[in-house]
Coordinates of C-alpha atoms in Angstrom, one line a residue:
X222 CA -12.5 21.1 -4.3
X223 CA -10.0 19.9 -1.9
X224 CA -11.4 17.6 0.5
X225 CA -10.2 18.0 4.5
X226 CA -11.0 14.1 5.1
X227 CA -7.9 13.0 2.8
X228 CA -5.8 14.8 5.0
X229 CA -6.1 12.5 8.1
X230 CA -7.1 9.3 6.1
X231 CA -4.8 6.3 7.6
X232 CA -7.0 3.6 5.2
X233 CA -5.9 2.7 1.9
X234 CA -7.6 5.2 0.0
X235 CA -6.2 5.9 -3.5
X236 CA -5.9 9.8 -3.3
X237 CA -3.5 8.9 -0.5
X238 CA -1.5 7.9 -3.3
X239 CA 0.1 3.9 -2.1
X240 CA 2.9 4.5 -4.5
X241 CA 4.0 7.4 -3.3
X242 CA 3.8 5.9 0.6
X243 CA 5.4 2.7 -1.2
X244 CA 8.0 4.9 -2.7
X245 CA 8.9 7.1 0.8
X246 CA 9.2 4.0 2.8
X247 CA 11.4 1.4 1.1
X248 CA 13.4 4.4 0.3
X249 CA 14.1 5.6 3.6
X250 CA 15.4 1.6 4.6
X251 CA 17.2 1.1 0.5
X252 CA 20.5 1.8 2.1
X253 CA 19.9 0.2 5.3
X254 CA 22.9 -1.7 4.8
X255 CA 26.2 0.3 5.0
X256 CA 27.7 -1.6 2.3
X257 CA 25.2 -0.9 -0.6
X258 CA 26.5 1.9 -2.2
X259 CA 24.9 5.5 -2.6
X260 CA 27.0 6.2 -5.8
X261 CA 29.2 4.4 -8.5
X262 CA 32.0 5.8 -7.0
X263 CA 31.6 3.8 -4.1
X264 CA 30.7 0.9 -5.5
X265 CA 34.3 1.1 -7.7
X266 CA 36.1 1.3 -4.2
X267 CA 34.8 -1.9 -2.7
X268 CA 35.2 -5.5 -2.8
X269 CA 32.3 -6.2 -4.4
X270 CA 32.8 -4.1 -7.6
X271 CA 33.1 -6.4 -10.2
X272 CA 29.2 -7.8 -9.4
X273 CA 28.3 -4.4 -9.3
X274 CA 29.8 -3.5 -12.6
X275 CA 28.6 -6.7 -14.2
X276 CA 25.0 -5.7 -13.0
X277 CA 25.8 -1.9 -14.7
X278 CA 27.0 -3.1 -17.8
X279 CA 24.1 -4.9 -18.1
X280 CA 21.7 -2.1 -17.9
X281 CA 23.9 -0.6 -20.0
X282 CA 22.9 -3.5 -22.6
X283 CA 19.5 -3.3 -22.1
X284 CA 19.4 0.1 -22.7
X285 CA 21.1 0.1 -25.8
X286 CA 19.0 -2.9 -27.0
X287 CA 15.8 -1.1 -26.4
X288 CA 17.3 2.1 -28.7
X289 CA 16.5 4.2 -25.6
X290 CA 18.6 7.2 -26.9
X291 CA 20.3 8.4 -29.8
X292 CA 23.4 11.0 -29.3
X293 CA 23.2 14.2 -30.8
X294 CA 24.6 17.7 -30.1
X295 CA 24.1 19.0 -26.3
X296 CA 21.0 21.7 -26.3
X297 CA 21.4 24.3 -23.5
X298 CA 20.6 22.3 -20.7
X299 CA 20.4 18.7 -21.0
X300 CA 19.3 17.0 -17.5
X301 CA 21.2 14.9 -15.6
X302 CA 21.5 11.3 -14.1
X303 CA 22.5 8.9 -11.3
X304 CA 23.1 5.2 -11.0
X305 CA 21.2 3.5 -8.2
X306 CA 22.7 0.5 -6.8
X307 CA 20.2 -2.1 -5.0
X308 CA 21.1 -5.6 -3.6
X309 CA 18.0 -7.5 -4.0
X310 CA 17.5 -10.1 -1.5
X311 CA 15.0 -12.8 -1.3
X312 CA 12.5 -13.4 2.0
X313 CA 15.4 -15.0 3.8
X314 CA 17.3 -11.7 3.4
X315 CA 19.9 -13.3 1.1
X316 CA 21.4 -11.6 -1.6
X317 CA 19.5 -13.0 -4.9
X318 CA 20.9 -10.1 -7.6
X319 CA 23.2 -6.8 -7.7
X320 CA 20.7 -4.9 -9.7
X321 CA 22.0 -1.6 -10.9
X322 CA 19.4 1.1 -12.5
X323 CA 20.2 4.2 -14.5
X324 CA 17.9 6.8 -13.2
X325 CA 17.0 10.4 -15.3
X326 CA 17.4 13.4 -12.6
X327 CA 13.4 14.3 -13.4
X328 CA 13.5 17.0 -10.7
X329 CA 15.4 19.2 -13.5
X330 CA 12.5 18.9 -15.9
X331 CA 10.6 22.0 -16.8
X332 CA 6.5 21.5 -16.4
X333 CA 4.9 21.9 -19.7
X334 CA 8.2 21.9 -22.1
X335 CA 9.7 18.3 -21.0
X336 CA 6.6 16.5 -19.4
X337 CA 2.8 17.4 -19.1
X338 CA 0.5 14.7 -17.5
X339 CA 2.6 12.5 -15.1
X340 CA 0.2 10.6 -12.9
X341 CA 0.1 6.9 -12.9
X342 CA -2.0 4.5 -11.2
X343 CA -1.2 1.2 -9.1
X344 CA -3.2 -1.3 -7.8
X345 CA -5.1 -0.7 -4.6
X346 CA -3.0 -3.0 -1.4
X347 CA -6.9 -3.7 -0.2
X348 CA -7.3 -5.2 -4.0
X349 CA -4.1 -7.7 -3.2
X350 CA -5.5 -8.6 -0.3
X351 CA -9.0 -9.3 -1.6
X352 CA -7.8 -11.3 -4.2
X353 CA -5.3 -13.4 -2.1
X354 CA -8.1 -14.1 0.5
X355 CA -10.1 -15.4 -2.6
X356 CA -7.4 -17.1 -4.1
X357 CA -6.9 -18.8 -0.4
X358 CA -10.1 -19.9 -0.5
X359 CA -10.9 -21.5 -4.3
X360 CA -7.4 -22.6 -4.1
X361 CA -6.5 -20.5 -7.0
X362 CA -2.9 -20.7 -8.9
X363 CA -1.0 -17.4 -8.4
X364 CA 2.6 -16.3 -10.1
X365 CA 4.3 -13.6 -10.0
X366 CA 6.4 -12.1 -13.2
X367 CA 9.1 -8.6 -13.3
X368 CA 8.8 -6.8 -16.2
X369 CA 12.9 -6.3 -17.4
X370 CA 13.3 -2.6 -18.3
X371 CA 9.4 -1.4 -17.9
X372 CA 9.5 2.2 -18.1
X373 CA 11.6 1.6 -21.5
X374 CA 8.1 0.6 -23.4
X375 CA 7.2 3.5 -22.9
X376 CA 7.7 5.9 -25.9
X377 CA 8.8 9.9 -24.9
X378 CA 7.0 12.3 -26.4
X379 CA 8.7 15.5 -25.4
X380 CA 12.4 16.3 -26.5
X381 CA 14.3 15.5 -23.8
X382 CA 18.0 15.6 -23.7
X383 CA 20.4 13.9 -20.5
X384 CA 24.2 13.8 -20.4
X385 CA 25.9 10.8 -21.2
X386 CA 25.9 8.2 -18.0
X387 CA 28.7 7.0 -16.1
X388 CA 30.1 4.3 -17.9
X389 CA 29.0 4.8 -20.9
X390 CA 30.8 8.0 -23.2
X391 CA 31.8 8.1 -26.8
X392 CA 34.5 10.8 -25.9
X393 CA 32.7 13.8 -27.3
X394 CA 30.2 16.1 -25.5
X395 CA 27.4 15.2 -26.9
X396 CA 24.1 14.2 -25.4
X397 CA 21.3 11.6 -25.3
X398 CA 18.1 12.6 -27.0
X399 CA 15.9 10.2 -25.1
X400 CA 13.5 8.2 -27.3
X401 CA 12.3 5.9 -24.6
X402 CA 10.8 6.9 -21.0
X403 CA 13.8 6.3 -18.9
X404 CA 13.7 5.6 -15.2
X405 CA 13.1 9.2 -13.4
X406 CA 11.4 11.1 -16.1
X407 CA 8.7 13.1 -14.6
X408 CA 5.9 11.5 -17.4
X409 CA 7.8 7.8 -17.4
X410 CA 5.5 5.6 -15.2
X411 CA 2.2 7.2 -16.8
X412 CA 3.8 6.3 -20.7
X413 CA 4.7 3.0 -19.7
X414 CA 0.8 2.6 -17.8
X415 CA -0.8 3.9 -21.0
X416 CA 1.3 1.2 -23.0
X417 CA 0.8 -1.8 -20.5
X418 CA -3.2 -0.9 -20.5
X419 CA -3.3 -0.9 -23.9
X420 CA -1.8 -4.2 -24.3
X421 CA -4.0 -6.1 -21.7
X422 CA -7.0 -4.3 -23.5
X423 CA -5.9 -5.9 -26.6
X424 CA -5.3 -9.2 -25.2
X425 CA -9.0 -9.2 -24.6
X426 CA -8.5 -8.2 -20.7
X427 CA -10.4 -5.2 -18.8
X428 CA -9.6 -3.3 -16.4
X429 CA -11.9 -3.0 -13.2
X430 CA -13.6 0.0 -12.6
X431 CA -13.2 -0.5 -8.9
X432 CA -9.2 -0.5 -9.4
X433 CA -7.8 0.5 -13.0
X434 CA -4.9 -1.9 -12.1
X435 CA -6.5 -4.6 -11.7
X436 CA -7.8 -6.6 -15.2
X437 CA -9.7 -9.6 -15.4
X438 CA -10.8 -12.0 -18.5
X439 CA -13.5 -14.6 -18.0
X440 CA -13.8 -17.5 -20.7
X441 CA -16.8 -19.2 -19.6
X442 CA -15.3 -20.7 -16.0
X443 CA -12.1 -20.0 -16.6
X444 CA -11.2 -16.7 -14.8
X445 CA -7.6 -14.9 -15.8
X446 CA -6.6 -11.8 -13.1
X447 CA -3.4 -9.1 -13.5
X448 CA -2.7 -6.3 -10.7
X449 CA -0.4 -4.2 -11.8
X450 CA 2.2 -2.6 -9.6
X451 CA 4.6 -0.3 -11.3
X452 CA 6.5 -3.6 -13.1
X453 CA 5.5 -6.0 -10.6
X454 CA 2.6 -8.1 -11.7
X455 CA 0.9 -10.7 -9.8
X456 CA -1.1 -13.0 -11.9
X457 CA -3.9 -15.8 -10.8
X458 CA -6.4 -18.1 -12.7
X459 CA -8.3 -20.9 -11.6
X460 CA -6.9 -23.1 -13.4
X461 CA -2.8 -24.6 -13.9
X462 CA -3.2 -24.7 -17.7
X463 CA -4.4 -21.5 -17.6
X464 CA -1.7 -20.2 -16.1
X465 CA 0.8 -21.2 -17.8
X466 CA -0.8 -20.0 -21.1
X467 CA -1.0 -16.5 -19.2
X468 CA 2.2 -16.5 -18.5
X469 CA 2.7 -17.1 -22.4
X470 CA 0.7 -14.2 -23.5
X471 CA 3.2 -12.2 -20.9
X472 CA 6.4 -13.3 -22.1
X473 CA 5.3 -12.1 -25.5
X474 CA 3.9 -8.9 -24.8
X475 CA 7.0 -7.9 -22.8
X476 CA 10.4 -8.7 -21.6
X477 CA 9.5 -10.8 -17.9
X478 CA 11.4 -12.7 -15.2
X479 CA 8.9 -15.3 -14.0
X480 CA 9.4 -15.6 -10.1
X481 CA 7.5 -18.5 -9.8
X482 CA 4.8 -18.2 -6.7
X483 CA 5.0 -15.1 -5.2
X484 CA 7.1 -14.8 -2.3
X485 CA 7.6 -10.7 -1.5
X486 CA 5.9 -8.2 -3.3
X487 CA 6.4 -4.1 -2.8
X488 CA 7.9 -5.1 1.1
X489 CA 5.1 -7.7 1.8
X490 CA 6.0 -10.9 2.0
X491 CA 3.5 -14.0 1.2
X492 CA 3.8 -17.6 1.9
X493 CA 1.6 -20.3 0.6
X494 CA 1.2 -23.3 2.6
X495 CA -0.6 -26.0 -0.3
X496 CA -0.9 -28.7 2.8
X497 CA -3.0 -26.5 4.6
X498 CA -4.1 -24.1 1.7
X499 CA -3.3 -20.9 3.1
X500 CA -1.7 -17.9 2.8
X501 CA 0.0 -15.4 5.1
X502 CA 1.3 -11.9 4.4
X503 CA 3.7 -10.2 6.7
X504 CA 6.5 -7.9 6.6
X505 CA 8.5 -9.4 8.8
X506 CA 11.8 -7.8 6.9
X507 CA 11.0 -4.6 6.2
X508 CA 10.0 -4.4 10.1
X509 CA 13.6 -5.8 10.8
X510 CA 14.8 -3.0 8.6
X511 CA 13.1 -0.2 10.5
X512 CA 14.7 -1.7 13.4
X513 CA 18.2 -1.5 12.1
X514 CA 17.6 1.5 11.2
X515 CA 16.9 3.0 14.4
X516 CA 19.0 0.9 16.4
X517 CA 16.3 -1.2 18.0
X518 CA 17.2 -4.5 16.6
X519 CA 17.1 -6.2 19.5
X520 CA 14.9 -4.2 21.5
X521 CA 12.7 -5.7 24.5
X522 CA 9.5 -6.4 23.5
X523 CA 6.5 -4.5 24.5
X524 CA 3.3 -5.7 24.9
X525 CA 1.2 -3.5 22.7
X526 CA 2.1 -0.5 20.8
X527 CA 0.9 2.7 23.0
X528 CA -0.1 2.3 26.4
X529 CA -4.0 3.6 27.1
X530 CA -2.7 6.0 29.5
X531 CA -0.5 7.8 27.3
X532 CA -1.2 11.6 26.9
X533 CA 0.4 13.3 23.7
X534 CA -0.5 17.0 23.1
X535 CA 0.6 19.2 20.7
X536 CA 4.8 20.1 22.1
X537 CA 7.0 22.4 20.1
X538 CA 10.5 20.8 21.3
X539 CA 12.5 22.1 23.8
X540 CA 16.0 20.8 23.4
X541 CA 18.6 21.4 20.9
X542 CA 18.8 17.8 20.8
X543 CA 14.7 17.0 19.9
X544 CA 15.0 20.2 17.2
X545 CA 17.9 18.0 15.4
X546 CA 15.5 15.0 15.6
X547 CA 12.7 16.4 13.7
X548 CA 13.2 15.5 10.2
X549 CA 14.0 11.7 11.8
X550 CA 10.5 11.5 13.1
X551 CA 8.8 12.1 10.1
X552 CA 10.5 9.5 8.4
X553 CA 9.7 7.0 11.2
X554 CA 6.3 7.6 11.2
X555 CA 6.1 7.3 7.2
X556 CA 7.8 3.9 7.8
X557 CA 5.2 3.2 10.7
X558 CA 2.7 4.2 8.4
X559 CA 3.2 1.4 5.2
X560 CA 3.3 -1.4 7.8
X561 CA 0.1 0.1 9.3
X562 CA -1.8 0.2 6.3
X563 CA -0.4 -2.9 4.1
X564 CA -0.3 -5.9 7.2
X565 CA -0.3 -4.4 11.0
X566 CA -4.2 -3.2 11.3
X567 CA -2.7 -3.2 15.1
X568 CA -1.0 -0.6 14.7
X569 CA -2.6 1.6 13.0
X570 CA -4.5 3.6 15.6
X571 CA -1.7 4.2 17.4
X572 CA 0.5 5.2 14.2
X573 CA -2.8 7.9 13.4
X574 CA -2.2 9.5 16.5
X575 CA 2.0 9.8 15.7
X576 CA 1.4 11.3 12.1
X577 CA -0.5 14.3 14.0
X578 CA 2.5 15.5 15.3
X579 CA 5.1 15.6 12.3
X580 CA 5.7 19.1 12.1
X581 CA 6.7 20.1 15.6
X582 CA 7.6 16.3 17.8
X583 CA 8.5 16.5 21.2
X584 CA 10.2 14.2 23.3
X585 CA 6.8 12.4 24.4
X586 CA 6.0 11.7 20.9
X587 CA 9.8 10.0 20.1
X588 CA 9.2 7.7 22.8
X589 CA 5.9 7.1 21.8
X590 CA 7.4 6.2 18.4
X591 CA 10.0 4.0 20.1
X592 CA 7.8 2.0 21.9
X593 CA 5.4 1.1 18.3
X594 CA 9.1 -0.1 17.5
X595 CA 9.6 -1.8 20.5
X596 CA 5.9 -3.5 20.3
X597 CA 7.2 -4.7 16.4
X598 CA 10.5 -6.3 17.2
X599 CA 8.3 -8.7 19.4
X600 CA 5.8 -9.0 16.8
X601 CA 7.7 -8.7 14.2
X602 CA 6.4 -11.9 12.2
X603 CA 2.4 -11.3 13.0
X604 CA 0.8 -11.4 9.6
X605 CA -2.7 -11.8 8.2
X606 CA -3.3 -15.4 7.3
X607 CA -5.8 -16.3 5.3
X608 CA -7.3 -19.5 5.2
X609 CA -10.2 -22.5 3.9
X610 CA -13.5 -21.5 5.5
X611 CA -15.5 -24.4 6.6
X612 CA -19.0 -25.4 6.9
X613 CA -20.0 -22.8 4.5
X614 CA -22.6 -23.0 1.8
X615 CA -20.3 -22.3 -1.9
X616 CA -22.5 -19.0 -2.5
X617 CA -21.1 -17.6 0.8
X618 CA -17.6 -18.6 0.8
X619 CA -17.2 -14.8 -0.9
X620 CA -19.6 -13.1 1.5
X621 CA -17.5 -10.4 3.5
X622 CA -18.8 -8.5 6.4
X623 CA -17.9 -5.2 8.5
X624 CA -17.3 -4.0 11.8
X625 CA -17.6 0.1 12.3
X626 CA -16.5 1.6 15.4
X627 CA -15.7 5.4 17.0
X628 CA -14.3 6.4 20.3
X629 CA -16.0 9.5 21.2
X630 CA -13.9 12.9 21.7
X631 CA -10.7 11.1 21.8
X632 CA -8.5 13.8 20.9
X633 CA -7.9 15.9 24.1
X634 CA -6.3 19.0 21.6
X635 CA -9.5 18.9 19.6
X636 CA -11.7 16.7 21.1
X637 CA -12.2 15.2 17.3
X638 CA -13.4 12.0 17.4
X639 CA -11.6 8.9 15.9
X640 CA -13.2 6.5 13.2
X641 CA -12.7 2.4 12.5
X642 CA -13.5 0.1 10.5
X643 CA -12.7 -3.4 9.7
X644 CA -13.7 -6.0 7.1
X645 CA -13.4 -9.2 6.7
X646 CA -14.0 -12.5 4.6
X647 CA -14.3 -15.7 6.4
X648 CA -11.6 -14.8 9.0
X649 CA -9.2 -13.1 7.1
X650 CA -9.6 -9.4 7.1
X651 CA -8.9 -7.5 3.8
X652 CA -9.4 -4.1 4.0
X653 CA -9.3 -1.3 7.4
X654 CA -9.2 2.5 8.1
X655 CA -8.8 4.7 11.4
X656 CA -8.8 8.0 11.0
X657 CA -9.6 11.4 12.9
X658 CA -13.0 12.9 12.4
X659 CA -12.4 16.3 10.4
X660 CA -15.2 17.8 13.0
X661 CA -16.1 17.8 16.4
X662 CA -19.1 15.8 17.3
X663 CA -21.7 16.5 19.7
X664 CA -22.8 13.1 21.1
X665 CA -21.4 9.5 21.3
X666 CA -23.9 8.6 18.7
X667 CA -22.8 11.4 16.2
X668 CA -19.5 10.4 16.3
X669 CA -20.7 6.1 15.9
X670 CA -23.5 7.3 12.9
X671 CA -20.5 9.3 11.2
X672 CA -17.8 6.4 11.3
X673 CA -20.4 3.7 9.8
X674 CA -20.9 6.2 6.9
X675 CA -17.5 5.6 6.5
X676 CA -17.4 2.0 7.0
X677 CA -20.6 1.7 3.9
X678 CA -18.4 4.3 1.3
X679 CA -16.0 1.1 1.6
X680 CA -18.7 -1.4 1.9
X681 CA -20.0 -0.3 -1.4
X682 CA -16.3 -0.3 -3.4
X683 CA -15.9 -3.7 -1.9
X684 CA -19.3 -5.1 -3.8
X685 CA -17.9 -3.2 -6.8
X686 CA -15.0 -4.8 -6.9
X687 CA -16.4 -8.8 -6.2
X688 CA -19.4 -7.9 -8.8
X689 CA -16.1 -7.6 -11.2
X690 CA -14.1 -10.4 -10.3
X691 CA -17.4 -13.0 -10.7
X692 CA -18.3 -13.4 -6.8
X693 CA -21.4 -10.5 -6.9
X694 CA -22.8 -10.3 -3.1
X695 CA -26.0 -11.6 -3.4
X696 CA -27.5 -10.2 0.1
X697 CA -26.9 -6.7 1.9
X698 CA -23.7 -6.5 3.0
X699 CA -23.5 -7.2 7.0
X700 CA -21.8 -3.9 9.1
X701 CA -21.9 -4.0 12.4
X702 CA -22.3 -1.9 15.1
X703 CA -22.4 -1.3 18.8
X704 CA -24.3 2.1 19.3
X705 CA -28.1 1.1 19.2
X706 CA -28.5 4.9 18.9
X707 CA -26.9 5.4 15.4
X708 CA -28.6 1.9 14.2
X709 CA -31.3 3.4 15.3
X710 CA -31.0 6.7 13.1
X711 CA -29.6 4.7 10.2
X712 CA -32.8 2.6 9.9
X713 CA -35.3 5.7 10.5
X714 CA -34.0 9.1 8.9
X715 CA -37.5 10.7 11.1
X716 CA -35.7 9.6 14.2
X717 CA -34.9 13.6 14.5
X718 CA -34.1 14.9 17.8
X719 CA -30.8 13.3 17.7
X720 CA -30.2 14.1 14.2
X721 CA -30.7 17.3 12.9
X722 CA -27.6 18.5 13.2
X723 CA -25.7 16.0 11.4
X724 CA -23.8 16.6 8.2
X725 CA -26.1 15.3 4.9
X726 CA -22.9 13.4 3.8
X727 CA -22.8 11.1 6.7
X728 CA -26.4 10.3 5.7
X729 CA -24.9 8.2 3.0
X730 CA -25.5 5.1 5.3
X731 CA -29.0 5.9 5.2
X732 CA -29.3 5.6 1.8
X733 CA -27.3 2.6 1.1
X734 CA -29.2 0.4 4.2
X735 CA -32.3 1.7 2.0
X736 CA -31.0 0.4 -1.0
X737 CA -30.0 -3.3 0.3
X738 CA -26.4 -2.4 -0.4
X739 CA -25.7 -2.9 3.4
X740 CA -28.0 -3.7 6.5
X741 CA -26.7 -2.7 10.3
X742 CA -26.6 -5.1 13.3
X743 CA -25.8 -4.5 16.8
X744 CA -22.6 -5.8 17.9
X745 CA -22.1 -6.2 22.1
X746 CA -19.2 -3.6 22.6
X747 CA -17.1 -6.9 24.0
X748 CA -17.2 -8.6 20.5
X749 CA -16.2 -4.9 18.6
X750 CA -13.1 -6.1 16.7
X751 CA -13.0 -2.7 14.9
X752 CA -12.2 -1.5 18.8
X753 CA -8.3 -1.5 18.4
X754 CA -8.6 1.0 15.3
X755 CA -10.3 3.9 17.4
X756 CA -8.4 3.7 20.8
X757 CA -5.4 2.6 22.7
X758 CA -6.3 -0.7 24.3
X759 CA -5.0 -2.6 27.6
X760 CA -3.2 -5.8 27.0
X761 CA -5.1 -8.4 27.4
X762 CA -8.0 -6.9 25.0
X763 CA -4.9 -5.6 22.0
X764 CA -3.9 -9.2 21.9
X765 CA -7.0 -10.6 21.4
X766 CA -8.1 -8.4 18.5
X767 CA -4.4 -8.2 17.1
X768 CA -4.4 -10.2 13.6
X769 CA -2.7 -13.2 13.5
X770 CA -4.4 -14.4 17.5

């Protein structure tokens, strides 16, 4: 049954699919840069042609070398292909690599006769962050290592047939009768999951039931972890010798680049400080790249990203010249949205409230847009850092806690109210959500008792996933709260009067508190942190619950 919550979620729930929001947004900035060429044609006209056809012939190579086709006869109709031209570039923004990709066009393929199952899995952003926060604190070695040619282990089993690529012809009309899952193939990314899992399983690792791509392998101390993103793999133990024998049983399981200590991963960037053992993530280029994008490069900067007494309703537009900007504003908001959910908590209350408009933006919600923007350029390098945490008995330094938060009948077109919540570890915060409430609420307590039911579903995975990694929390989980009302409720299910009318599924927080998975304290409204996910906040009170402050 389809579930109405998913459809407002701005958290980073899986059935919001991170890939696929990965996959929209670095697209929409890939060709950022007027020189990187859309096609090989364009490549062939300009200066820098002979890198780029060094970097094609050697995809060429490797696909040769991995047998990934065989030519044969042309069948009625075989599917075509592209070349996609990237210029990889290093945190600095320097050009490391002209990597050139031969890509399958799998929007050809016929469901059921050239693919079945396609889904494929990557790990969670909120399991990255966990993990770095941990590794920040034990001190943990991390690496990072590319998987060369990825998709290529996997083996297709459908017949499918693609016309030979640019570049590459024996001077006949014949086909390629793919024999490995190339790059675009509807089923590709699942094939080369299943054989990736398979390997790791082998290897003697598992796979966390809390995140599939995430696999751990504890040898008495000794703890070995692998998230898995598409072919990006980022790798710790807690110990050096350990990782370098890691990085062993890598090189032989597949073809790898080792990159050393991570430095950028899927648009996030990370950087270690050993002196003062911490690690910050940002996005400090792929905000830069929004901005070039949209012309905003050096835009004034505004102090935070939507000024409380903004109103946006629901506005058809009502200029030729909004109606051509439409399809512009969906793509800025799905920008908006990856920073929101991967680095910028700040923003994301304010980039909820943008995404409700999408179909049908009006002038008051462009400039709305354009002022998030405006709010970035000045911000652009505010990260999450994560730190040592002194004065802290060892069996806590892996205790996390919660804030949970709702602003009452924000929305003035539905009078829905909006849901936070915020945890963290020590002082580095890991995971967050704010979202509309699907319903309307009757009371100021409804709408707080409905938002921590939220904030215990992700209290819960969060115990899940430390039980797996070794750090199992030995207490109830701490969530606070600032409604005495829906404490109040959540401790006593008799408490009646002000609860009979509330959903059973938001009595989840009930049961947990119950069960010692969590256990509710008040929180003076003041100290809220989980305030700038539910509202629009004046200045002084944004910056001082902005991460990075």
């Amino acid at each position: 049954m389809h579930d109405p919550e998913a459809d407002e979620d701005l958290d980073n729930d899986p059935d919001k699919s991170n890939a696929e929001l990965v996959y929209i947004a670095m697209s929409a900035h890939r060709n950022a840069d007027a020189d990187e060429p859309k096609m090989l044609s364009d490549a062939k006209r300009s200066l820098e042609w002979p890198k780029w056809e060094q970097a094609v012939q050697t995809e060429l190579n490797q696909l040769q070398g991995m047998e990934t086709w065989e030519l044969v006869e042309p069948p009625e109709k075989p599917v075509g292909n592209k070349w996609v031209l990237v210029k990889k570039t290093n945190k600095e923004g320097e050009i490391i690599k002209y990597k050139a990709r031969l890509v399958a066009k799998g929007y050809s393929q016929i469901p059921g006769m050239d693919y079945t199952e396609t889904f494929a899995p990557v790990v969670r952003l909120e399991t990255i962050r966990a993990i770095l926060r941990l590794a920040a604190i034990l001190d943990w070695e991390i690496g990072q290592m590319d998987v060369k040619g990825a998709y290529l282990n996997g083996t297709l089993k459908e017949e499918v047939y693609m016309r030979q690529p640019e570049g590459y012809s024996d001077g006949t009309y014949r086909v390629c009768k793919l024999k490995k899952t190339l790059y675009g193939l509807k089923q590709s990314g699942r094939e080369w999951n299943i054989v990736l899992n398979r390997k790791l399983l082998d290897a003697g690792f598992k796979h966390l039931f809390s995140d599939p791509c995430a696999y751990i392998q504890i040898k008495g101390d000794k703890i070995e972890i692998v998230t898995v993103w598409v072919d990006d793999l980022l790798i710790f133990t807690n110990d050096c010798a350990l990782m370098d024998q890691l990085k062993s049983e890598l090189q032989n399981m597949f073809k790898v680049t080792d990159l050393g200590e991570p430095r950028k991963i899927v648009g996030i960037e990370i950087e270690r400080d050993h002196s003062k053992r911490t690690i910050k993530i940002s996005q400090t280029k792929y905000i830069e790249s929004i901005l070039h994008k949209n012309g905003l490069t050096n835009a004034n900067m505004i102090g935070m990203p939507l000024d409380p007494n903004t109103v946006l309703e629901k506005e058809e537009p009502e200029t030729d010249d909004e109606c051509d900007r439409d399809n512009g504003y969906a793509s800025l908001v799905g920008s908006l949205m990856y920073a929101a959910i991967a680095t910028r908590p700040d923003i994301a209350h304010t980039v909820q409230r943008l995404s409700s408009f999408t179909a049908n933006p009006g002038m008051a919600h462009w400039t709305a847009a354009k002022r998030v923007l405006r709010y970035l350029s000045g911000t652009r390098e505010l990260g999450i850092i994560y730190g040592p945490i002194a004065d802290v008995k060892p069996e806590d330094q892996a205790k996390f806690m919660g804030y949970s938060d709702a602003d009452y009948a924000n929305n003035i077109r539905d009078r829905k109210s909006i849901s936070g919540y915020l945890f963290k570890l020590g002082n580095g915060t890991i995971t967050w959500s704010s979202k509309k409430q699907t319903t309307v609420t009757s009371s100021t307590t409804e709408a707080e008792y409905r938002a921590s039911a939220k904030a215990a579903k992700e209290a819960v995975w969060l115990r899940t996933l430390f039980k797996e990694i070794g750090f199992e929390q030995q207490d109830p989980t701490i969530l606070f709260e600032d409604n005495t009302a829906a404490i109040s409720i959540a401790r006593d299910p008799q408490f009646h009067a002000k609860s009979k009318n509330f959903d059973v599924k938001h009595h989840y927080v009930c049961e947990k508190l119950r069960d010692k998975y969590i256990d509710i304290h008040y929180c003076p409204t003041e100290d809220m942190i989980a305030d700038i996910l539910t509202k629009s906040l004046p200045k002084p009170r944004h910056e001082k619950l902005s991460v990075g402050k």
